[in-house]
Amino acid sequence: MSFLTPFFLWLLPLTAIPLIIHLLNRRNLITIDFSTLRFLKLLEKESIRKLQILQILLLILRTIIILCIVMMISRPVINGIFNLQNSGESALHAIVLDDSFSMAGSRDHVQITVRKILNQIPDKNQLIWINTNSGLQFKGLREDIPPIESLVKSTFLGESLINSLNILAVNSEGEFTSKELYILTDGQYSSIKELNNNSDQLGSFHIYTFIAPEIENNLAITQLNIVNEILLPNDQMEIEVSVQNSGVENIENRLLQLIINEMIVGQQLISLNPGNIKIFTFKTALSKSGSHSGIVELDGDDRMEDNRFYFTLNIPNRHKIAIISDSKESSYYIRESLQALNKFGESLIISEFIDFNSPQLRMHEQDIIFHLNPEI
C-alpha cells in the first residue's frame, strides 16, 4: 500500500487524543457526600463491568474515527497485479505557476514551496508544469523534471489563468486514479476571479492554491503612454505614467523621476493607498531630433524589479505629411494649422494631392496622410 498524499500521515499521533482524554477522566475523581453505603450494594459487579466495557468500546470507536479521517485525507492506494504506482499512471500532478510580473519579488518563496510539493510526489507519477505566460514547460515523469531554477521564472507580462487551464485540459487526458492541481499565485483579485469562473474545467482535479506572501512596501510602474501623436523638436510633449501600489502599506511622498538621455527632466512626489492605480503626467521638450533614451524611475522599496520603465523617443528630422483634397479651398484650414506648427519649415514637409492616383504620391514615404471629403 502507498499513499497519494503521504504528508498527512504526520497527523497519525492525533489518534492518541481519545486515550489521553480517557486517562485524564479516570484521574478526575468527584467526591460526593452520602450517609450510608447500603445503596452501593444495589450495584452488581456485572453492571460495573458492563460500564467499563462500554467505556473501552467508546475509546476504541473514537480512535478508529480519527484514524479513518487521517487515512482518508492521506488517500491510500493498494498496489495490485497492475502496479499503477510504478507505471507512472497512478496519479497526475499539475503545477500552474503565475509567472506574471507581480510575482517577481516572490521567487525564493515560490522555489521553497515547489520543492515541498515535489517531495510529496512519487518519482513514477506523471507531472505537468505550466507557466501562465510561458505555457507548457514540462510533461513527463516526476523523476525527469529539470532543475527548479529553470522553471521558476517571471516575465514582464500579465497573462490570465484561462490559457493555462486550456493547456492543462489538453494535456491531462487519460485514466488516472487521481488528478492533483497546485496553483501558485500572488492571489490578485483578477486571478482568483478567473479561477472561480472556470471551475467547471477543473471538476476532476483536487485543487490546492498557494498564495505568495503580500509585499508590505511596493510601488510599481505598470504603464507608460506618450500623449503626443506627432513629436517635434522644441515642442512640448506629455508623458503619462501609471503607478500602482501593490503593497499593503500607504505610500506617501515617494519620488518619481523622468530621465531622458541620462538627465533628470522631471520629478514628482507621489502618494498612493494600497491597491490604487494613478496616472502621473510629465511635460517636457527636446531640442534635437533623433532617438532619445528615457527612463521613469521610482525610489527603492521591497521589490526593485518594477521600479524602472525604459522607453525610447524617436523624433524624425522632418515629418512627411500628405493632404489629399479636390481643391485648395477645402484644405485651407488644415494646411494653415500645419504651417503654424512647422516653425521655420524645419519640422514638416507638407505636400498636397488631388487624389490617390497622383503619380507624385508615394504613400509608403508619408508619415501622415489627410484625406479630405472622402466619398462614402
Short mmCIF file of C-alpha atoms in Angstrom, two decimals, residues 14-361:
data_model
loop_
_atom_site.label_atom_id
_atom_site.label_comp_id
_atom_site.label_asym_id
_atom_site.label_seq_id
_atom_site.Cartn_x
_atom_site.Cartn_y
_atom_site.Cartn_z
CA LEU A 14 -3.82 12.60 16.83
CA THR A 15 -5.28 9.11 17.31
CA ALA A 16 -3.89 9.21 20.86
CA ILE A 17 -6.22 12.05 21.84
CA PRO A 18 -9.16 9.79 22.93
CA LEU A 19 -6.79 7.69 25.09
CA ILE A 20 -5.36 10.80 26.74
CA ILE A 21 -8.86 12.12 27.46
CA HIS A 22 -9.89 8.71 28.87
CA LEU A 23 -6.91 8.58 31.23
CA LEU A 24 -7.44 12.15 32.38
CA ASN A 25 -11.10 11.46 33.13
CA ARG A 26 -10.15 8.46 35.30
CA ARG A 27 -7.98 10.73 37.41
CA ASN A 28 -10.72 13.31 37.67
CA LEU A 29 -12.45 11.96 40.79
CA ILE A 30 -15.59 13.61 42.12
CA THR A 31 -16.29 13.45 45.87
CA ILE A 32 -19.95 13.08 46.83
CA ASP A 33 -21.08 13.08 50.45
CA PHE A 34 -23.68 10.46 51.37
CA SER A 35 -24.96 9.00 54.64
CA THR A 36 -24.99 5.25 54.05
CA LEU A 37 -23.33 2.53 51.96
CA ARG A 38 -26.42 0.43 51.53
CA PHE A 39 -27.21 1.92 48.11
CA LEU A 40 -23.86 0.77 46.73
CA LYS A 41 -24.92 -2.82 47.26
CA LEU A 42 -27.55 -2.29 44.61
CA LEU A 43 -24.79 -2.04 42.01
CA GLU A 44 -23.92 -5.50 40.89
CA LYS A 45 -20.44 -6.41 39.72
CA GLU A 46 -21.74 -7.18 36.25
CA SER A 47 -23.21 -3.68 35.89
CA ILE A 48 -19.88 -2.10 36.75
CA ARG A 49 -18.09 -4.45 34.35
CA LYS A 50 -20.52 -3.57 31.54
CA LEU A 51 -19.92 0.12 32.16
CA GLN A 52 -16.16 -0.38 31.91
CA ILE A 53 -16.52 -2.39 28.69
CA LEU A 54 -18.72 0.37 27.24
CA GLN A 55 -16.09 2.99 28.04
CA ILE A 56 -13.40 0.90 26.35
CA LEU A 57 -15.58 0.40 23.26
CA LEU A 58 -16.19 4.15 23.04
CA LEU A 59 -12.44 4.74 23.35
CA ILE A 60 -11.74 2.32 20.50
CA LEU A 61 -14.52 3.81 18.35
CA ARG A 62 -13.23 7.37 18.79
CA THR A 63 -9.69 6.26 17.95
CA ILE A 64 -10.88 4.47 14.80
CA ILE A 65 -12.83 7.56 13.67
CA ILE A 66 -9.74 9.78 13.89
CA LEU A 67 -7.62 7.10 12.19
CA CYS A 68 -10.12 6.82 9.32
CA ILE A 69 -10.13 10.59 8.82
CA VAL A 70 -6.31 10.68 8.62
CA MET A 71 -6.24 7.72 6.23
CA MET A 72 -8.96 9.26 4.07
CA ILE A 73 -7.09 12.53 3.50
CA SER A 74 -3.81 10.59 3.00
CA ARG A 75 -5.57 8.67 0.20
CA PRO A 76 -4.07 5.15 0.31
CA VAL A 77 -3.58 3.15 -2.88
CA ILE A 78 -3.32 -0.64 -2.89
CA ASN A 79 -0.75 -2.00 -5.32
CA GLY A 80 -2.13 -4.98 -7.19
CA ILE A 81 -1.04 -7.06 -10.17
CA PHE A 82 -1.07 -3.95 -12.37
CA ASN A 83 1.12 -1.67 -10.33
CA LEU A 84 -0.08 1.79 -11.37
CA GLN A 85 2.28 3.47 -8.94
CA ASN A 86 5.32 2.11 -10.75
CA SER A 87 3.91 2.61 -14.23
CA GLY A 88 3.53 6.34 -13.68
CA GLU A 89 -0.23 6.21 -14.33
CA SER A 90 -1.47 6.20 -10.73
CA ALA A 91 -1.90 9.95 -10.37
CA LEU A 92 -1.49 13.09 -12.41
CA HIS A 93 0.05 16.13 -10.75
CA ALA A 94 -0.09 19.55 -12.41
CA ILE A 95 1.68 22.70 -11.27
CA VAL A 96 0.45 26.04 -12.64
CA LEU A 97 2.80 28.91 -11.81
CA ASP A 98 1.74 32.52 -12.13
CA ASP A 99 4.86 33.97 -13.77
CA SER A 100 3.43 37.47 -14.22
CA PHE A 101 5.49 40.49 -13.25
CA SER A 102 3.71 40.83 -9.90
CA MET A 103 5.32 37.54 -8.77
CA ALA A 104 8.89 38.71 -9.44
CA GLY A 105 9.59 39.50 -5.79
CA SER A 106 8.40 36.09 -4.52
CA ARG A 107 10.88 33.90 -6.42
CA ASP A 108 12.60 32.45 -3.33
CA HIS A 109 9.30 31.70 -1.60
CA VAL A 110 7.94 30.01 -4.74
CA GLN A 111 11.03 27.80 -5.07
CA ILE A 112 10.73 26.64 -1.45
CA THR A 113 7.02 25.88 -1.90
CA VAL A 114 7.59 23.99 -5.15
CA ARG A 115 10.29 21.81 -3.58
CA LYS A 116 7.89 20.86 -0.78
CA ILE A 117 5.23 19.94 -3.35
CA LEU A 118 7.62 17.86 -5.44
CA ASN A 119 8.86 15.99 -2.36
CA GLN A 120 5.33 14.61 -1.90
CA ILE A 121 5.02 13.34 -5.50
CA PRO A 122 6.30 9.79 -6.24
CA ASP A 123 9.04 9.60 -8.88
CA LYS A 124 6.94 7.47 -11.25
CA ASN A 125 3.88 9.74 -11.23
CA GLN A 126 3.02 11.94 -14.18
CA LEU A 127 3.79 15.65 -13.78
CA ILE A 128 2.76 18.68 -15.85
CA TRP A 129 4.29 22.12 -15.31
CA ILE A 130 2.61 25.19 -16.87
CA ASN A 131 3.59 28.86 -16.55
CA THR A 132 0.78 31.31 -17.22
CA ASN A 133 2.81 33.36 -19.72
CA SER A 134 5.42 30.88 -20.96
CA GLY A 135 2.97 27.99 -21.46
CA LEU A 136 3.77 24.29 -21.08
CA GLN A 137 7.24 23.86 -19.54
CA PHE A 138 7.36 20.14 -18.72
CA LYS A 139 5.32 16.97 -19.19
CA GLY A 140 6.60 13.59 -18.09
CA LEU A 141 7.60 11.60 -15.02
CA ARG A 142 8.36 13.38 -11.77
CA GLU A 143 11.87 11.93 -11.74
CA ASP A 144 12.71 13.57 -15.10
CA ILE A 145 11.82 17.14 -14.16
CA PRO A 146 14.56 19.70 -14.98
CA PRO A 147 16.13 21.94 -12.29
CA ILE A 148 13.58 24.06 -10.46
CA GLU A 149 15.57 27.24 -11.14
CA SER A 150 14.91 26.88 -14.88
CA LEU A 151 11.14 26.61 -14.35
CA VAL A 152 10.52 29.24 -11.67
CA LYS A 153 10.84 32.48 -13.59
CA SER A 154 8.91 35.71 -14.04
CA THR A 155 8.05 37.77 -17.09
CA PHE A 156 7.04 41.36 -17.71
CA LEU A 157 3.60 40.24 -18.87
CA GLY A 158 0.29 39.72 -17.11
CA GLU A 159 -1.32 36.71 -18.81
CA SER A 160 -4.50 35.28 -17.27
CA LEU A 161 -5.04 31.78 -15.91
CA ILE A 162 -7.55 30.89 -18.63
CA ASN A 163 -4.88 30.00 -21.18
CA SER A 164 -3.10 27.78 -18.64
CA LEU A 165 -6.32 25.93 -17.83
CA ASN A 166 -6.91 25.28 -21.54
CA ILE A 167 -3.37 23.89 -21.89
CA LEU A 168 -3.96 21.71 -18.83
CA ALA A 169 -7.22 20.34 -20.26
CA VAL A 170 -5.47 19.26 -23.47
CA ASN A 171 -2.54 17.61 -21.68
CA SER A 172 -4.43 15.88 -18.85
CA GLU A 173 -6.45 13.41 -20.91
CA GLY A 174 -6.21 9.80 -19.79
CA GLU A 175 -7.16 7.47 -16.95
CA PHE A 176 -5.68 8.33 -13.56
CA THR A 177 -6.59 7.30 -10.04
CA SER A 178 -6.49 10.98 -9.11
CA LYS A 179 -5.64 14.39 -10.53
CA GLU A 180 -3.93 16.97 -8.36
CA LEU A 181 -3.60 20.64 -9.32
CA TYR A 182 -1.26 23.01 -7.49
CA ILE A 183 -1.68 26.70 -8.32
CA LEU A 184 0.98 29.16 -7.17
CA THR A 185 -0.06 32.80 -7.45
CA ASP A 186 0.06 36.09 -5.58
CA GLY A 187 -3.70 35.98 -5.10
CA GLN A 188 -4.61 39.08 -7.06
CA TYR A 189 -8.35 39.57 -7.45
CA SER A 190 -8.30 39.01 -11.22
CA SER A 191 -6.56 35.62 -10.85
CA ILE A 192 -8.93 34.33 -8.17
CA LYS A 193 -11.97 35.55 -10.13
CA GLU A 194 -10.83 33.73 -13.28
CA LEU A 195 -10.23 30.57 -11.28
CA ASN A 196 -13.76 30.68 -9.86
CA ASN A 197 -15.35 31.46 -13.23
CA ASN A 198 -13.62 28.48 -14.89
CA SER A 199 -14.05 25.97 -12.09
CA ASP A 200 -16.09 23.72 -14.42
CA GLN A 201 -12.91 22.80 -16.31
CA LEU A 202 -11.35 21.57 -13.06
CA GLY A 203 -14.11 19.25 -11.92
CA SER A 204 -11.87 16.16 -11.98
CA PHE A 205 -8.99 17.85 -10.11
CA HIS A 206 -8.25 18.27 -6.44
CA ILE A 207 -7.09 21.89 -6.29
CA TYR A 208 -4.51 23.32 -3.90
CA THR A 209 -3.85 27.06 -4.11
CA PHE A 210 -0.67 28.54 -2.65
CA ILE A 211 -0.73 32.30 -2.16
CA ALA A 212 2.60 34.13 -2.14
CA PRO A 213 3.06 36.44 0.86
CA GLU A 214 1.99 40.02 0.36
CA ILE A 215 4.61 42.70 -0.15
CA GLU A 216 4.43 45.38 2.51
CA ASN A 217 6.04 48.36 0.77
CA ASN A 218 5.96 48.50 -3.02
CA LEU A 219 5.05 50.85 -5.84
CA ALA A 220 5.10 49.50 -9.40
CA ILE A 221 5.28 51.36 -12.72
CA THR A 222 2.70 49.48 -14.79
CA GLN A 223 2.38 51.51 -18.00
CA LEU A 224 3.77 54.50 -19.91
CA ASN A 225 1.99 56.45 -22.63
CA ILE A 226 3.22 59.23 -24.96
CA VAL A 227 0.21 61.53 -25.39
CA ASN A 228 1.51 63.42 -28.45
CA GLU A 229 0.80 61.78 -31.79
CA ILE A 230 3.47 63.90 -33.53
CA LEU A 231 6.81 64.56 -31.84
CA LEU A 232 8.60 67.73 -32.91
CA PRO A 233 11.83 69.37 -31.72
CA ASN A 234 11.28 72.13 -29.14
CA ASP A 235 7.60 71.18 -28.92
CA GLN A 236 6.07 70.30 -25.56
CA MET A 237 5.26 66.62 -25.13
CA GLU A 238 3.23 64.88 -22.41
CA ILE A 239 4.23 61.55 -20.91
CA GLU A 240 1.69 59.69 -18.75
CA VAL A 241 2.97 57.18 -16.20
CA SER A 242 0.67 54.67 -14.45
CA VAL A 243 1.79 53.69 -10.94
CA GLN A 244 0.17 51.04 -8.74
CA ASN A 245 0.55 50.46 -5.01
CA SER A 246 0.85 46.65 -4.95
CA GLY A 247 1.82 46.53 -1.27
CA VAL A 248 -0.22 46.69 1.92
CA GLU A 249 1.13 49.97 3.30
CA ASN A 250 0.13 53.53 2.46
CA ILE A 251 2.87 55.22 0.44
CA GLU A 252 3.43 58.93 0.91
CA ASN A 253 5.87 61.33 -0.76
CA ARG A 254 7.70 58.74 -2.86
CA LEU A 255 9.98 60.28 -5.51
CA LEU A 256 9.09 59.63 -9.17
CA GLN A 257 11.61 60.84 -11.78
CA LEU A 258 11.68 61.24 -15.56
CA ILE A 259 15.16 60.81 -17.04
CA ILE A 260 15.95 61.43 -20.72
CA ASN A 261 19.43 60.96 -22.14
CA GLU A 262 20.77 60.41 -18.60
CA MET A 263 19.46 63.81 -17.48
CA ILE A 264 16.67 64.31 -14.93
CA VAL A 265 13.99 66.41 -16.65
CA GLY A 266 11.10 65.93 -14.22
CA GLN A 267 10.38 64.97 -10.60
CA GLN A 268 7.22 64.41 -8.56
CA LEU A 269 6.43 63.33 -5.01
CA ILE A 270 3.57 60.85 -5.19
CA SER A 271 1.28 59.19 -2.63
CA LEU A 272 -0.91 56.09 -3.11
CA ASN A 273 -3.15 53.91 -0.97
CA PRO A 274 -2.85 50.10 -1.16
CA GLY A 275 -4.34 48.64 -4.35
CA ASN A 276 -4.83 52.01 -6.04
CA ILE A 277 -3.58 52.95 -9.52
CA LYS A 278 -2.95 56.56 -10.51
CA ILE A 279 -1.66 58.31 -13.63
CA PHE A 280 1.04 60.97 -13.25
CA THR A 281 1.90 63.34 -16.11
CA PHE A 282 5.28 64.80 -17.06
CA LYS A 283 5.70 67.66 -19.55
CA THR A 284 9.00 68.28 -21.30
CA ALA A 285 10.54 69.20 -24.67
CA LEU A 286 13.56 68.04 -26.65
CA SER A 287 15.61 70.44 -28.72
CA LYS A 288 17.02 67.92 -31.20
CA SER A 289 15.58 65.28 -33.47
CA GLY A 290 16.74 61.67 -33.42
CA SER A 291 16.45 58.79 -30.97
CA HIS A 292 16.37 59.59 -27.24
CA SER A 293 16.52 57.02 -24.42
CA GLY A 294 14.19 57.57 -21.48
CA ILE A 295 13.68 56.10 -18.01
CA VAL A 296 10.91 56.59 -15.47
CA GLU A 297 12.24 55.68 -12.04
CA LEU A 298 10.85 55.23 -8.53
CA ASP A 299 12.74 55.27 -5.25
CA GLY A 300 13.69 51.88 -3.81
CA ASP A 301 11.21 49.63 -1.99
CA ASP A 302 10.68 45.93 -1.25
CA ARG A 303 10.62 44.97 -4.96
CA MET A 304 13.16 46.72 -7.18
CA GLU A 305 12.25 44.95 -10.45
CA ASP A 306 9.19 47.15 -11.11
CA ASN A 307 10.76 50.48 -10.14
CA ARG A 308 12.05 51.34 -13.62
CA PHE A 309 10.39 51.67 -17.01
CA TYR A 310 12.59 52.08 -20.10
CA PHE A 311 11.35 53.67 -23.33
CA THR A 312 12.62 55.38 -26.49
CA LEU A 313 11.53 58.67 -28.06
CA ASN A 314 12.10 58.89 -31.79
CA ILE A 315 11.81 62.40 -33.27
CA PRO A 316 12.26 62.33 -37.06
CA ASN A 317 14.27 65.07 -38.72
CA ARG A 318 11.20 66.07 -40.73
CA HIS A 319 7.70 64.58 -40.85
CA LYS A 320 6.25 63.99 -44.31
CA ILE A 321 2.56 64.90 -44.46
CA ALA A 322 0.30 64.45 -47.49
CA ILE A 323 -3.01 66.31 -47.89
CA ILE A 324 -5.41 64.79 -50.42
CA SER A 325 -8.16 67.20 -51.40
CA ASP A 326 -10.09 68.13 -54.53
CA SER A 327 -9.43 71.87 -54.09
CA LYS A 328 -7.19 74.36 -52.31
CA GLU A 329 -10.20 75.87 -50.57
CA SER A 330 -11.22 72.68 -48.79
CA SER A 331 -7.70 72.09 -47.46
CA TYR A 332 -7.08 75.70 -46.41
CA TYR A 333 -7.69 75.37 -42.67
CA ILE A 334 -5.73 72.18 -42.11
CA ARG A 335 -2.88 73.46 -44.27
CA GLU A 336 -2.64 76.69 -42.28
CA SER A 337 -2.78 74.78 -38.97
CA LEU A 338 0.10 72.56 -40.03
CA GLN A 339 2.09 75.56 -41.22
CA ALA A 340 1.69 77.11 -37.78
CA LEU A 341 3.31 74.01 -36.28
CA ASN A 342 6.02 73.99 -38.92
CA LYS A 343 8.36 76.51 -37.38
CA PHE A 344 10.85 77.84 -39.93
CA GLY A 345 9.84 75.00 -42.25
CA GLU A 346 12.20 72.59 -40.48
CA SER A 347 9.77 70.12 -38.91
CA LEU A 348 7.19 69.26 -41.58
CA ILE A 349 7.24 68.59 -45.32
CA ILE A 350 3.68 69.28 -46.47
CA SER A 351 2.53 68.09 -49.89
CA GLU A 352 -0.91 68.38 -51.50
CA PHE A 353 -2.51 66.00 -54.00
CA ILE A 354 -5.82 65.83 -55.82
CA ASP A 355 -6.39 62.09 -55.32
CA PHE A 356 -4.62 58.84 -54.53
CA ASN A 357 -3.84 58.28 -58.21
CA SER A 358 -1.46 61.23 -58.42
CA PRO A 359 1.87 59.92 -59.80
CA GLN A 360 3.89 62.06 -57.38
CA LEU A 361 2.19 60.47 -54.32
#
